[in-house]
Every structure is written in C-alpha cells, then in structure tokens.
Amino acid sequence: MKQTKAHRCCGGTLGIWEHTSEALQCSMTFSVFLPPQADKGPVPFVTFLSGLTCTHENFTTKAGAYRAAAELGLAVVAPDTSPRGEDVPNDDAYDLGQGAGFYINATQEPWSKHFHMERYVMEELLPLVESSFPVQADQQGIFGHSMGGHGALTLFFKYPGKFKSVSAFAPIVAPTQVPWGHKAFAAYLGDDREAWKNHDACELVRRGGDASSNPMILVDQGTADGFLEEQLQPALFVDACGSVGQSLQLRMQEGYDHSYYFIQSFVADHLAHHKTYLGSVVG
Amino acid sequence: MKQTKAHRCCGGTLGIWEHTSEALQCSMTFSVFLPPQADKGPVPFVTFLSGLTCTHENFTTKAGAYRAAAELGLAVVAPDTSPRGEDVPNDDAYDLGQGAGFYINATQEPWSKHFHMERYVMEELLPLVESSFPVQADQQGIFGHSMGGHGALTLFFKYPGKFKSVSAFAPIVAPTQVPWGHKAFAAYLGDDREAWKNHDACELVRRGGDASSNPMILVDQGTADGFLEEQLQPALFVDACGSVGQSLQLRMQEGYDHSYYFIQSFVADHLAHHKTYLGSVVG
C-alpha cells in the first residue's frame, strides 16, 4: 500500500492510497480522511460506497463531508466501485462492468475472475484500513449512494455485528425487482433468481427476522430523482423493514435529485446519525 | 441566457447557466447558487473567481460552499476563468490562454479579440446576474483563489464601492513580480511593464492612498502550498496594505496546500467574513 496524495483538510488529513487487491486481481485506489482527533488515538470510522460510474474520487472531492467528519471525530473511507484496468473486463454500458461492481462476488464469465467487490470490501479493504490507520475496528459504520446504498444495506445485513450504524442516499433497495439489478445480477450471478435474493436488501431484512434491536437505518431520497420510480422504489424497503420491526427513517427530500448536490446537502446529517451509534474518541 | 442544469442543494438552488458573451465573443457558462432566503426577496451575493486551469465547475462541485451560504443567506456566483471554444486562441501551457484569463483585458495579438475577462465580469456577467436573479446589486462581495484571488483583489481596488467585501485563498498578490504574472502580462498586455502595474494588487492598494476606511481583507494561505514562495509571496501584500492602513487578516494555515481541500476547509469562514459586510436579507 502506498500513499499517492495527502492533503490537509478541515483540520484533518485526506490521503489517497493505492494497493494491489488479491480479491480483484488489480490495483485499487481509495481515500481515507482522518479527523484531527485521530492524532490522539484511534477514532470511529465510516465507509462510503459510491454509485454507478463513480471511482473513489467522486465522494472524496464532491461530497463536502470532511468538515462535519472533523467536527464529529469520524474517519471516512471511500473505495472505488469495481476492479479497474485494461486487463479487467468491461461493458460499453455505464451500469455493467467497470464502475458497476454492485458489491457482490461474480460467479459468471467473463466477470468471475475480477468482480469480487464484496470480498474486496469485507476481507481486504476493511482489514487493511483497520490495521493500517488509527481507527476503531469495533466502532464502524457503512453508508452509500444508489448502487452503493444497496452495497451498504446488504453488507450491513450480511455481516451482523460488523457495522454498528448504517445509512444510505437514494439506495437500490430491491435489485431483484428493478432493471439495474436484473441486468447486473444476471450478468454477474447467472439466471438463478433465487441466488439473487442473497444480495437484495429487502430480502435480507425480512430473512433476518426480528430486527427490533438493530440500529435505526437513515435513508434520504430526493423526490426529483429521475431513478426514483423505476430503479429505487423506497416503499419496498419501508414494507420490508416494517414487517420485521427494523427501525427506518426514510426522509423524502422535496425537489432533490440523484446528484452529489443532494449528497452534500445531507451528508452532515448522515455522519451525525452514525456518530450516535459509534463510540467516543479514545484519548 | 439559458439554464442547462438545476439542482436542489442545501435548501437552495444551484443553477448552471449559459450565455453568449459580447466581451469575449464566445459562449460562457457560470453557476449561481441561490439560498432559501432568496425565495422571499433579493439577497446579498458573492462572486468567486477561480484559478488557473479551472472552469466554473471546480468551485461549484468541489468547494462545499453551499451549506454555509444557505445558512448565511448568501447567493454565490462562479464564472469561468477565460473565454472558451475552438475559435478562441489557446496555448499548450496551463498558465496561458484558455483557463488563464487573469481577469484583465488583453491588448496584444492573438489574445485581444477574446481575452477580456475584466470587461466580461464587470460589464457583462455582474450586470446580468444583478438583473436576472433575486440578488442585491449594492450588497455584493468578491473572492477567489490563486489567479482568481488576484482577480478579486484587483477588481476590488479598480472599482471602488462596487464590492463591499473581499477575500482570497492563496492569491497572486504581485503579478508584476512573479513568473505567472510576467508570462501572462507580457502575452496579454505587451512589454510595457508600467502598464502591468494597473493590474497588480500590491500596486493598486498603494496607489489608493489612505485605505483605513476600507473593509478588512481576509486572506488564507497554506504553508504547504507549492506555489507559496515563488508565485504567491503574501508578505508583499502585507507590506503594501500596511503602508496605506489597509486592514488585512492574513492567516497562514499550517500544512495546507493549493487544492480545493484547502478551499473547502475555510470557505465557510470566508462566506461569514463577507456576510459581516453585506446587508441583511430583505423580507
């Protein structure tokens, strides 16, 4: 792992890091913001999973998250959304291949050699972050946007206890029921639609049974989001959460779209939400 | 003038606008953020002038300014840094031609047909903004970064009374004394170095004489800025301001560089600085 850039930011430090991923068989880039409190000892942290077409850079440069993170004493990790490189398969469409890893492990050719974003995040990136930076491994949350909201919600349910807090901006909550998910899951996982359900937040929350002791999930969704009705359908998640007592705060944000202007408007709220579940700073 | 994009942002609205500029003989793009207070009546506003290589987009997407602007009730205008287009002369270097207009009016070929950024901002863009948006023309400030800091400071002194507040991030304060200025002014203005002095903030503040009734100027400068010693030299501005009683707060920010991470760290302070000089919201 090597640091390619470092910037002082909001009293903390923003670093851009490169490393070779075994899970993805390629070089990967991610950013880590350390708040000023990290100078004194390990701090809680949150990982932000980005949406279709994004790299680590979109959130890092456009979300305006670091001022609030510095005030709250939270580190923030932002990975890329897929394996990258000329040797990695791709597709002309924006919603398949590079930039569209969907935070799952592909089983189908030509994707199965590289496209293991779930394994990458859970078994490689997070352990690397936990061992290399002054962060508290047992005080971490996860959040994301759109495809990354799907990633955050599904990883939260797939790995109980790993994340003490979770939130999402305009998440794909039911990929087994919408075109983005149909396309990606068919390509990456094949035609067995039962297998798809292992990667669908609405399915996972129902399967978990009584969720009344889970942390509340915060979801923001813009009402002017062009993907709302066809791809996002937050009402499906409201139903699923309601059926098992999963506490959910869905905020329909009037007039907001799917862009980073939407994210920068509410990212401080999300960080504050995470902080309510994550431990105090040591030291 | 036509709006090409509109985003709800931080309770206000961020619009991207295109218009044909007579001063520049080309199509130009700028952004306008209107805070929620603008729904009730005209609000004070600030114009941000960007640095070398930037378009209107860098500040708009990366500065994270709109949350603070919404809280303060300030509109924020962000223009491009030069004329644009295939018909507009350019140079292979990043610090001349497109992306490097220096907020002056070129008199030399091949630049003199299009490169009139001072005239564009003062006689075209600001009047357009003042007449087209709910802003208070008599309650406006100006700020900028690097080349745009030079622009903000020089326009403040060239047009007394136009701007009630001014600030800058890592400004070029003495273009007649540093390589960036030598190169651009020689190309745009020719070899008469006396004429260059009309566009040098250090010269202009001295020429103005007693400046004790001027608003305070806020300048932030990172100590890890790679351009600090050769191109920026804020001490020259400290001396110039001191010689005429111009109140200046120069904050040397430890470890900060020249990037938008530096700007996003302190942009809220700058907006608050402007707000102290700009009128209250009407309505």
Coordinates of C-alpha atoms in Angstrom, one line a residue:
Chain A
M1 CA 0.0 0.0 0.0
K2 CA 1.4 3.4 -0.9
Q3 CA 0.1 6.9 -0.4
T4 CA -0.1 8.8 -3.7
K5 CA -1.5 12.1 -2.3
A6 CA -2.0 13.8 1.0
H7 CA -4.0 17.0 1.7
R8 CA -4.6 18.8 4.9
C9 CA -8.3 19.2 5.0
C10 CA -10.7 20.7 7.7
G11 CA -8.1 20.2 10.4
G12 CA -7.5 16.6 9.5
T13 CA -5.8 14.7 6.7
L14 CA -7.1 13.3 3.4
G15 CA -5.0 10.6 1.9
I16 CA -5.3 8.8 -1.4
W17 CA -3.9 5.3 -1.3
E18 CA -3.1 2.6 -3.8
H19 CA -2.7 -1.1 -3.2
T20 CA -2.8 -4.4 -5.1
S21 CA -6.0 -6.3 -4.4
E22 CA -5.9 -10.1 -4.4
A23 CA -9.7 -10.4 -4.4
L24 CA -9.9 -8.2 -7.6
Q25 CA -6.6 -9.1 -9.2
C26 CA -5.8 -5.5 -9.9
S27 CA -4.6 -2.2 -8.4
M28 CA -7.1 -0.3 -6.4
T29 CA -7.4 3.3 -5.1
F30 CA -9.2 4.5 -2.0
S31 CA -9.3 7.6 0.1
V32 CA -9.1 7.9 3.9
F33 CA -10.0 11.1 5.8
L34 CA -8.6 11.2 9.3
P35 CA -10.1 13.8 11.6
P36 CA -7.9 15.8 13.9
Q37 CA -8.9 13.6 16.9
A38 CA -7.0 10.7 15.2
D39 CA -3.7 12.4 16.3
K40 CA -4.6 11.4 19.8
G41 CA -5.7 7.9 19.3
P42 CA -8.0 5.6 17.3
V43 CA -11.3 7.0 16.1
P44 CA -14.6 5.5 14.9
F45 CA -14.9 5.4 11.1
V46 CA -17.5 5.1 8.4
T47 CA -17.1 3.6 4.9
F48 CA -18.9 5.3 2.0
L49 CA -19.8 3.0 -1.0
S50 CA -20.3 5.0 -4.2
G51 CA -22.8 4.6 -7.0
L52 CA -22.7 3.6 -10.7
T53 CA -19.9 5.2 -12.8
C54 CA -18.1 6.5 -9.7
T55 CA -14.5 6.0 -8.6
H56 CA -13.2 6.7 -5.1
E57 CA -12.9 10.3 -6.3
N58 CA -16.5 11.4 -6.6
F59 CA -17.4 11.3 -3.0
T60 CA -13.9 12.4 -1.9
T61 CA -14.0 15.6 -4.0
K62 CA -17.7 16.4 -4.2
A63 CA -19.5 15.3 -1.0
G64 CA -18.2 18.1 1.2
A65 CA -18.2 15.6 4.1
Y66 CA -15.0 16.3 5.8
R67 CA -15.9 19.4 7.8
A68 CA -18.6 17.6 9.6
A69 CA -16.4 14.5 9.9
A70 CA -13.7 16.6 11.6
E71 CA -16.2 18.1 14.0
L72 CA -17.6 14.7 14.9
G73 CA -14.2 12.9 15.1
L74 CA -15.1 10.4 12.4
A75 CA -12.6 8.9 9.9
V76 CA -14.2 8.3 6.4
V77 CA -13.1 5.7 3.9
A78 CA -14.1 5.9 0.3
P79 CA -13.3 2.9 -2.0
D80 CA -13.7 2.5 -5.8
T81 CA -16.8 0.8 -7.1
S82 CA -15.2 -2.1 -9.1
P83 CA -12.0 -3.6 -10.2
R84 CA -10.1 -1.5 -12.8
G85 CA -7.6 -1.7 -15.6
E86 CA -7.1 -2.8 -19.2
D87 CA -7.0 -6.4 -18.2
V88 CA -10.3 -6.2 -16.4
P89 CA -13.5 -7.0 -18.4
N90 CA -15.8 -4.1 -19.2
D91 CA -19.0 -3.2 -21.0
D92 CA -20.0 -0.2 -23.0
A93 CA -22.9 0.4 -20.8
Y94 CA -22.5 2.5 -17.6
D95 CA -24.3 0.0 -15.5
L96 CA -22.2 -3.1 -16.0
G97 CA -18.5 -3.9 -15.7
Q98 CA -16.0 -1.3 -14.5
G99 CA -17.7 1.3 -12.3
A100 CA -20.6 -1.1 -11.6
G101 CA -19.3 -3.8 -9.3
F102 CA -22.5 -3.9 -7.2
Y103 CA -20.6 -5.0 -4.1
I104 CA -21.1 -8.7 -4.8
N105 CA -18.9 -11.6 -5.9
A106 CA -19.5 -12.6 -9.6
T107 CA -19.7 -16.2 -10.5
Q108 CA -20.2 -15.9 -14.2
E109 CA -17.7 -15.4 -17.1
P110 CA -16.2 -13.0 -18.0
W111 CA -16.7 -11.3 -14.7
S112 CA -15.8 -14.1 -12.2
K113 CA -12.0 -13.5 -12.3
H114 CA -12.1 -9.9 -11.1
F115 CA -15.5 -8.8 -9.9
H116 CA -15.5 -9.7 -6.2
M117 CA -16.3 -6.4 -4.6
E118 CA -18.0 -7.9 -1.6
R119 CA -14.9 -10.0 -0.8
Y120 CA -12.7 -6.9 -1.6
V121 CA -14.5 -4.6 0.8
M122 CA -15.1 -7.1 3.6
E123 CA -12.0 -9.3 3.6
E124 CA -9.4 -7.0 2.1
L125 CA -10.1 -3.3 2.3
L126 CA -11.6 -3.1 5.8
P127 CA -9.0 -5.3 7.4
L128 CA -6.3 -3.2 5.7
V129 CA -7.9 0.0 7.0
E130 CA -8.4 -1.4 10.5
S131 CA -4.7 -2.5 10.7
S132 CA -3.1 0.5 9.0
F133 CA -4.9 3.6 10.3
P134 CA -5.8 4.9 13.7
V135 CA -9.4 3.7 13.6
Q136 CA -11.5 1.6 16.0
A137 CA -12.4 -1.6 14.2
D138 CA -15.3 -2.3 16.5
Q139 CA -16.7 1.2 16.1
Q140 CA -17.5 1.4 12.4
G141 CA -20.5 2.2 10.2
I142 CA -21.3 2.0 6.5
F143 CA -23.2 4.1 4.1
G144 CA -23.5 4.7 0.4
H145 CA -25.3 6.2 -2.6
S146 CA -27.6 4.4 -5.1
M147 CA -25.7 1.2 -6.0
G148 CA -23.5 2.0 -3.0
G149 CA -26.6 2.4 -0.9
H150 CA -27.5 -1.2 -2.0
G151 CA -24.0 -2.2 -1.0
A152 CA -24.2 -0.5 2.4
L153 CA -27.6 -2.0 3.3
T154 CA -26.8 -5.5 2.1
L155 CA -23.4 -5.7 3.7
F156 CA -24.9 -4.4 7.0
F157 CA -27.4 -7.4 6.9
K158 CA -24.9 -10.0 5.6
Y159 CA -22.3 -9.3 8.3
P160 CA -24.3 -8.9 11.5
G161 CA -22.3 -7.0 14.2
K162 CA -19.6 -5.8 11.8
F163 CA -21.3 -2.4 11.4
K164 CA -22.8 -0.5 14.3
S165 CA -24.5 2.0 12.1
V166 CA -25.9 2.2 8.5
S167 CA -27.4 4.8 6.2
A168 CA -28.0 5.4 2.6
F169 CA -28.7 8.1 -0.1
A170 CA -31.2 7.0 -2.7
P171 CA -30.3 3.3 -2.4
I172 CA -31.2 0.5 -4.7
V173 CA -33.2 -1.4 -2.1
A174 CA -34.6 -4.2 -4.2
P175 CA -32.2 -5.1 -7.0
T176 CA -34.1 -8.3 -7.7
Q177 CA -37.1 -6.2 -8.7
V178 CA -35.6 -3.4 -10.8
P179 CA -33.8 -3.1 -14.2
W180 CA -30.4 -2.1 -12.8
G181 CA -30.4 -5.2 -10.5
H182 CA -31.8 -7.5 -13.2
K183 CA -29.1 -6.6 -15.6
A184 CA -26.2 -6.7 -13.2
F185 CA -27.2 -9.8 -11.3
A186 CA -28.0 -11.8 -14.5
A187 CA -24.5 -10.9 -15.8
Y188 CA -22.6 -11.5 -12.6
L189 CA -24.6 -14.2 -10.9
G190 CA -26.4 -16.0 -13.8
D191 CA -30.0 -16.9 -14.3
D192 CA -30.8 -18.4 -10.9
R193 CA -33.1 -15.7 -9.5
E194 CA -33.2 -17.4 -6.1
A195 CA -29.5 -16.8 -5.7
W196 CA -30.0 -13.1 -6.5
K197 CA -32.1 -12.8 -3.3
N198 CA -28.9 -13.2 -1.2
H199 CA -28.0 -9.7 -2.4
D200 CA -31.2 -7.8 -2.1
A201 CA -31.7 -5.5 1.0
C202 CA -35.5 -6.1 1.1
E203 CA -35.0 -9.8 1.1
L204 CA -32.2 -9.7 3.6
V205 CA -34.0 -7.6 6.2
R206 CA -37.0 -9.9 6.0
R207 CA -34.8 -13.0 6.4
G208 CA -33.1 -11.7 9.5
G209 CA -36.4 -11.9 11.4
D210 CA -37.0 -9.7 14.4
A211 CA -34.9 -6.6 13.9
S212 CA -36.1 -4.5 16.7
S213 CA -32.7 -4.4 18.4
N214 CA -30.9 -3.2 15.2
P215 CA -29.8 0.4 14.9
M216 CA -32.1 2.7 13.1
I217 CA -31.4 3.0 9.3
L218 CA -31.4 6.5 7.9
V219 CA -32.3 6.8 4.2
D220 CA -32.6 10.1 2.3
Q221 CA -34.3 10.1 -1.1
G222 CA -34.9 13.1 -3.3
T223 CA -38.4 13.4 -4.8
A224 CA -36.9 14.8 -8.1
D225 CA -34.6 11.9 -8.5
G226 CA -35.0 10.6 -12.1
F227 CA -34.4 7.0 -10.9
L228 CA -36.9 7.0 -8.1
E229 CA -39.9 5.2 -9.5
E230 CA -38.2 2.7 -11.7
Q231 CA -35.0 1.8 -10.0
L232 CA -35.2 2.8 -6.4
Q233 CA -38.7 2.4 -5.0
P234 CA -38.0 3.1 -1.3
A235 CA -41.6 2.0 -0.4
L236 CA -40.4 -1.6 -0.9
F237 CA -37.9 -1.1 1.9
V238 CA -40.4 0.6 4.1
D239 CA -42.6 -2.5 3.8
A240 CA -39.7 -4.9 4.4
C241 CA -38.4 -3.1 7.4
G242 CA -41.9 -2.7 8.8
S243 CA -42.5 -6.5 8.6
V244 CA -39.7 -7.3 11.0
G245 CA -39.6 -4.3 13.3
Q246 CA -36.5 -2.8 11.6
S247 CA -36.4 0.9 12.6
L248 CA -36.1 3.1 9.5
Q249 CA -36.2 6.8 9.0
L250 CA -36.9 7.5 5.3
R251 CA -36.7 11.2 4.5
M252 CA -38.3 12.1 1.2
Q253 CA -36.4 15.3 0.3
E254 CA -38.5 17.7 -1.7
G255 CA -37.0 18.6 -5.1
Y256 CA -33.6 16.9 -4.6
D257 CA -32.2 14.8 -7.5
H258 CA -29.6 12.0 -7.7
S259 CA -26.5 14.1 -7.8
Y260 CA -23.7 14.9 -5.4
Y261 CA -25.5 18.2 -4.7
F262 CA -28.1 16.0 -2.9
I263 CA -25.4 14.2 -1.0
Q264 CA -23.6 17.3 0.0
S265 CA -26.9 18.7 1.3
F266 CA -27.4 15.9 3.8
V267 CA -24.0 14.2 4.4
A268 CA -23.6 16.0 7.7
D269 CA -26.9 14.6 8.9
H270 CA -25.7 11.1 7.9
L271 CA -22.4 11.5 9.7
A272 CA -24.2 12.7 12.8
H273 CA -26.5 9.7 12.6
H274 CA -23.5 7.3 12.5
K275 CA -21.9 9.1 15.4
T276 CA -24.8 8.5 17.6
Y277 CA -24.1 4.7 17.3
L278 CA -20.3 4.9 17.3
G279 CA -18.0 5.2 20.3
S280 CA -16.4 8.2 21.7
V281 CA -12.9 9.1 20.8
V282 CA -10.2 7.5 22.8
G283 CA -7.5 9.7 24.4
Chain B
M1 CA -29.2 33.1 -21.3
K2 CA -30.4 29.6 -20.7
Q3 CA -30.3 27.3 -17.8
T4 CA -28.7 24.0 -18.6
K5 CA -28.9 22.3 -15.2
A6 CA -30.7 22.9 -11.9
H7 CA -30.1 21.1 -8.6
R8 CA -31.7 21.5 -5.3
C9 CA -28.8 21.9 -2.9
C10 CA -28.7 22.7 0.9
G11 CA -32.2 24.0 0.9
G12 CA -31.5 26.4 -2.0
T13 CA -31.0 26.0 -5.8
L14 CA -27.8 25.6 -7.8
G15 CA -28.2 26.5 -11.4
I16 CA -25.8 26.2 -14.3
W17 CA -26.3 28.9 -17.0
E18 CA -25.0 29.5 -20.5
H19 CA -25.0 32.8 -22.4
T20 CA -23.3 34.4 -25.3
S21 CA -20.7 37.0 -24.2
E22 CA -20.0 40.0 -26.4
A23 CA -16.9 40.9 -24.4
L24 CA -15.4 37.5 -25.0
Q25 CA -17.0 36.7 -28.4
C26 CA -18.0 33.2 -27.3
S27 CA -20.4 31.2 -25.2
M28 CA -19.8 31.2 -21.5
T29 CA -21.0 29.1 -18.6
F30 CA -21.4 30.1 -14.9
S31 CA -23.2 28.8 -11.8
V32 CA -25.5 30.6 -9.4
F33 CA -26.4 29.3 -6.0
L34 CA -29.5 30.9 -4.5
P35 CA -30.0 30.3 -0.8
P36 CA -33.5 29.5 0.5
Q37 CA -33.8 33.2 1.7
A38 CA -33.9 34.2 -2.0
D39 CA -37.5 32.8 -2.2
K40 CA -38.6 35.8 -0.1
G41 CA -36.7 38.6 -1.8
P42 CA -33.3 39.7 -3.0
V43 CA -30.2 38.5 -1.1
P44 CA -26.6 39.7 -0.9
F45 CA -24.2 37.8 -3.1
V46 CA -20.6 37.0 -3.6
T47 CA -18.7 36.1 -6.8
F48 CA -15.9 33.6 -6.7
L49 CA -13.1 33.9 -9.3
S50 CA -11.3 30.6 -9.9
G51 CA -7.7 29.9 -10.5
L52 CA -5.6 28.6 -13.4
T53 CA -6.9 25.6 -15.3
C54 CA -10.4 25.9 -13.7
T55 CA -13.8 26.3 -15.3
H56 CA -16.9 27.4 -13.4
E57 CA -17.2 23.8 -12.3
N58 CA -14.3 23.4 -9.9
F59 CA -15.6 25.7 -7.3
T60 CA -19.2 24.6 -7.9
T61 CA -18.6 20.9 -7.4
K62 CA -15.6 20.9 -5.0
A63 CA -15.7 23.8 -2.6
G64 CA -18.5 22.6 -0.4
A65 CA -19.6 26.2 0.0
Y66 CA -23.4 26.0 -0.3
R67 CA -24.3 24.7 3.1
A68 CA -22.7 27.8 4.7
A69 CA -24.1 30.0 2.0
A70 CA -27.6 28.7 2.7
E71 CA -27.2 29.3 6.4
L72 CA -25.9 32.9 5.8
G73 CA -28.4 33.7 3.1
L74 CA -25.8 34.5 0.5
A75 CA -26.1 33.8 -3.2
V76 CA -22.8 32.6 -4.8
V77 CA -21.8 33.2 -8.4
A78 CA -19.0 31.2 -10.0
P79 CA -17.8 32.2 -13.6
D80 CA -15.3 30.5 -15.9
T81 CA -11.7 31.7 -15.9
S82 CA -11.4 32.7 -19.6
P83 CA -13.1 32.7 -23.0
R84 CA -13.7 29.2 -24.4
G85 CA -14.1 27.4 -27.7
E86 CA -12.3 26.1 -30.8
D87 CA -12.3 29.6 -32.2
V88 CA -10.6 31.1 -29.2
P89 CA -6.7 31.2 -29.1
N90 CA -5.0 28.9 -26.7
D91 CA -1.6 27.8 -25.6
D92 CA -0.2 24.4 -24.6
A93 CA 0.8 25.7 -21.2
Y94 CA -1.7 25.6 -18.4
D95 CA -0.9 29.2 -17.4
L96 CA -1.7 31.0 -20.6
G97 CA -4.7 31.1 -22.9
Q98 CA -7.9 29.2 -22.1
G99 CA -8.2 28.6 -18.4
A100 CA -5.9 31.5 -17.7
G101 CA -7.7 34.8 -18.4
F102 CA -6.2 36.6 -15.4
Y103 CA -9.3 38.9 -15.2
I104 CA -7.7 41.6 -17.4
N105 CA -8.4 42.9 -20.9
A106 CA -5.7 41.7 -23.4
T107 CA -4.4 44.3 -25.8
Q108 CA -2.0 42.0 -27.8
E109 CA -2.5 39.6 -30.6
P110 CA -3.6 36.8 -30.7
W111 CA -5.4 37.4 -27.4
S112 CA -7.0 40.8 -27.9
K113 CA -10.1 39.6 -29.7
H114 CA -11.4 37.3 -27.0
F115 CA -9.5 37.7 -23.7
H116 CA -11.4 40.5 -21.9
M117 CA -12.2 38.9 -18.6
E118 CA -12.2 42.1 -16.7
R119 CA -14.8 43.6 -19.0
Y120 CA -16.7 40.3 -19.0
V121 CA -17.0 40.1 -15.3
M122 CA -17.6 43.8 -14.6
E123 CA -19.7 44.9 -17.6
E124 CA -21.5 41.8 -18.6
L125 CA -21.7 39.0 -16.1
L126 CA -22.4 41.1 -12.9
P127 CA -25.0 43.3 -14.6
L128 CA -26.6 40.1 -16.0
V129 CA -26.7 38.5 -12.5
E130 CA -27.9 41.7 -10.9
S131 CA -30.8 42.0 -13.3
S132 CA -31.7 38.3 -13.7
F133 CA -31.6 36.9 -10.2
P134 CA -33.0 37.9 -6.8
V135 CA -29.8 39.5 -5.6
Q136 CA -29.0 42.9 -4.1
A137 CA -26.6 44.7 -6.5
D138 CA -25.5 47.1 -3.8
Q139 CA -24.7 44.2 -1.4
Q140 CA -22.1 42.2 -3.1
G141 CA -18.6 40.9 -2.4
I142 CA -15.9 39.2 -4.4
F143 CA -13.4 36.5 -3.6
G144 CA -11.2 34.0 -5.4
H145 CA -8.4 31.5 -5.4
S146 CA -4.8 32.0 -6.8
M147 CA -5.2 33.7 -10.2
G148 CA -8.8 34.3 -9.0
G149 CA -7.5 35.8 -5.8
H150 CA -5.6 38.2 -7.9
G151 CA -8.8 38.9 -9.8
A152 CA -10.8 39.5 -6.7
L153 CA -8.3 41.9 -5.1
T154 CA -7.6 43.9 -8.2
L155 CA -11.2 44.3 -9.2
F156 CA -12.0 45.3 -5.6
F157 CA -9.4 48.2 -5.9
K158 CA -10.2 49.1 -9.5
Y159 CA -13.9 49.5 -8.9
P160 CA -14.2 51.4 -5.6
G161 CA -17.6 51.0 -4.0
K162 CA -18.7 48.1 -6.2
F163 CA -17.8 45.4 -3.7
K164 CA -18.5 45.8 0.0
S165 CA -16.3 42.8 0.9
V166 CA -13.3 41.0 -0.4
S167 CA -11.3 37.9 0.5
A168 CA -8.9 35.5 -1.2
F169 CA -7.4 32.0 -0.9
A170 CA -3.7 31.9 -1.8
P171 CA -3.9 34.9 -4.1
I172 CA -1.3 36.1 -6.6
V173 CA -0.9 39.4 -5.0
A174 CA 2.0 40.8 -7.0
P175 CA 1.8 39.5 -10.6
T176 CA 4.3 42.1 -11.8
Q177 CA 6.9 40.4 -9.6
V178 CA 6.3 36.7 -10.2
P179 CA 6.7 34.3 -13.1
W180 CA 3.0 33.6 -13.6
G181 CA 2.3 37.3 -13.9
H182 CA 5.3 38.0 -16.0
K183 CA 4.3 35.4 -18.6
A184 CA 0.6 36.3 -18.7
F185 CA 1.0 40.1 -18.6
A186 CA 3.7 40.0 -21.3
A187 CA 1.5 37.9 -23.6
Y188 CA -1.8 39.8 -22.9
L189 CA -0.5 43.3 -22.3
G190 CA 2.8 43.5 -24.1
D191 CA 6.2 44.6 -22.8
D192 CA 5.3 47.9 -21.1
R193 CA 5.8 47.0 -17.5
E194 CA 4.4 50.2 -16.3
A195 CA 1.0 49.2 -17.8
W196 CA 1.2 45.9 -15.9
K197 CA 1.1 47.8 -12.6
N198 CA -2.6 48.7 -13.3
H199 CA -3.4 45.0 -12.6
D200 CA -1.2 44.3 -9.6
A201 CA -3.0 44.2 -6.2
C202 CA 0.1 45.4 -4.3
E203 CA 0.4 48.4 -6.7
L204 CA -3.3 49.2 -6.6
V205 CA -3.6 49.2 -2.8
R206 CA -0.6 51.6 -2.5
R207 CA -2.0 53.8 -5.2
G208 CA -5.3 54.1 -3.5
G209 CA -3.7 56.0 -0.6
D210 CA -5.3 56.1 2.8
A211 CA -7.3 52.8 3.0
S212 CA -8.3 53.0 6.6
S213 CA -12.0 53.1 5.8
N214 CA -11.9 50.0 3.5
P215 CA -13.3 46.7 4.7
M216 CA -10.9 44.3 6.1
I217 CA -9.4 41.9 3.6
L218 CA -9.3 38.2 4.6
V219 CA -6.6 36.1 3.0
D220 CA -5.9 32.4 3.8
Q221 CA -2.6 30.9 2.7
G222 CA -1.5 27.3 3.2
T223 CA 2.1 26.9 4.4
A224 CA 2.5 23.7 2.3
D225 CA 1.3 25.4 -0.9
G226 CA 4.0 24.6 -3.5
F227 CA 3.5 28.0 -5.1
L228 CA 3.9 30.0 -2.0
E229 CA 7.5 31.2 -2.2
E230 CA 7.8 31.8 -5.9
Q231 CA 4.4 32.8 -7.2
L232 CA 2.3 34.0 -4.2
Q233 CA 4.5 35.8 -1.7
P234 CA 1.8 37.1 0.6
A235 CA 4.4 39.2 2.6
L236 CA 4.4 41.6 -0.3
F237 CA 0.7 42.3 0.2
V238 CA 1.2 42.6 4.0
D239 CA 3.7 45.4 3.3
A240 CA 1.6 47.1 0.7
C241 CA -1.5 47.1 2.9
G242 CA 0.5 48.2 5.9
S243 CA 1.8 51.2 4.0
V244 CA -1.7 52.7 3.5
G245 CA -3.6 51.5 6.5
Q246 CA -5.5 48.8 4.6
S247 CA -6.8 46.3 7.2
L248 CA -5.7 42.8 6.3
Q249 CA -6.1 39.5 8.1
L250 CA -3.6 37.0 6.6
R251 CA -4.0 33.6 8.1
M252 CA -1.1 31.2 7.4
Q253 CA -2.8 27.8 7.5
E254 CA -0.3 25.2 8.7
G255 CA 0.1 22.2 6.4
Y256 CA -2.5 23.3 3.8
D257 CA -1.7 23.1 0.1
H258 CA -3.1 24.8 -3.0
S259 CA -6.0 22.4 -3.6
Y260 CA -9.8 22.6 -3.2
Y261 CA -9.3 20.6 0.0
F262 CA -7.7 23.9 1.4
I263 CA -10.6 25.9 0.0
Q264 CA -13.3 23.6 1.4
S265 CA -11.6 23.8 4.8
F266 CA -12.1 27.6 5.1
V267 CA -14.8 28.6 2.6
A268 CA -17.3 28.9 5.4
D269 CA -15.1 31.4 7.2
H270 CA -14.8 33.4 4.0
L271 CA -18.6 33.5 3.5
A272 CA -19.1 34.6 7.1
H273 CA -16.5 37.3 6.6
H274 CA -18.4 38.6 3.6
K275 CA -21.7 38.4 5.4
T276 CA -20.4 40.8 8.1
Y277 CA -20.1 43.5 5.5
L278 CA -23.2 42.6 3.4
G279 CA -26.8 43.6 4.2
S280 CA -29.4 41.6 5.9
V281 CA -31.9 39.7 3.9
V282 CA -35.0 41.6 2.7
G283 CA -38.4 40.2 3.5

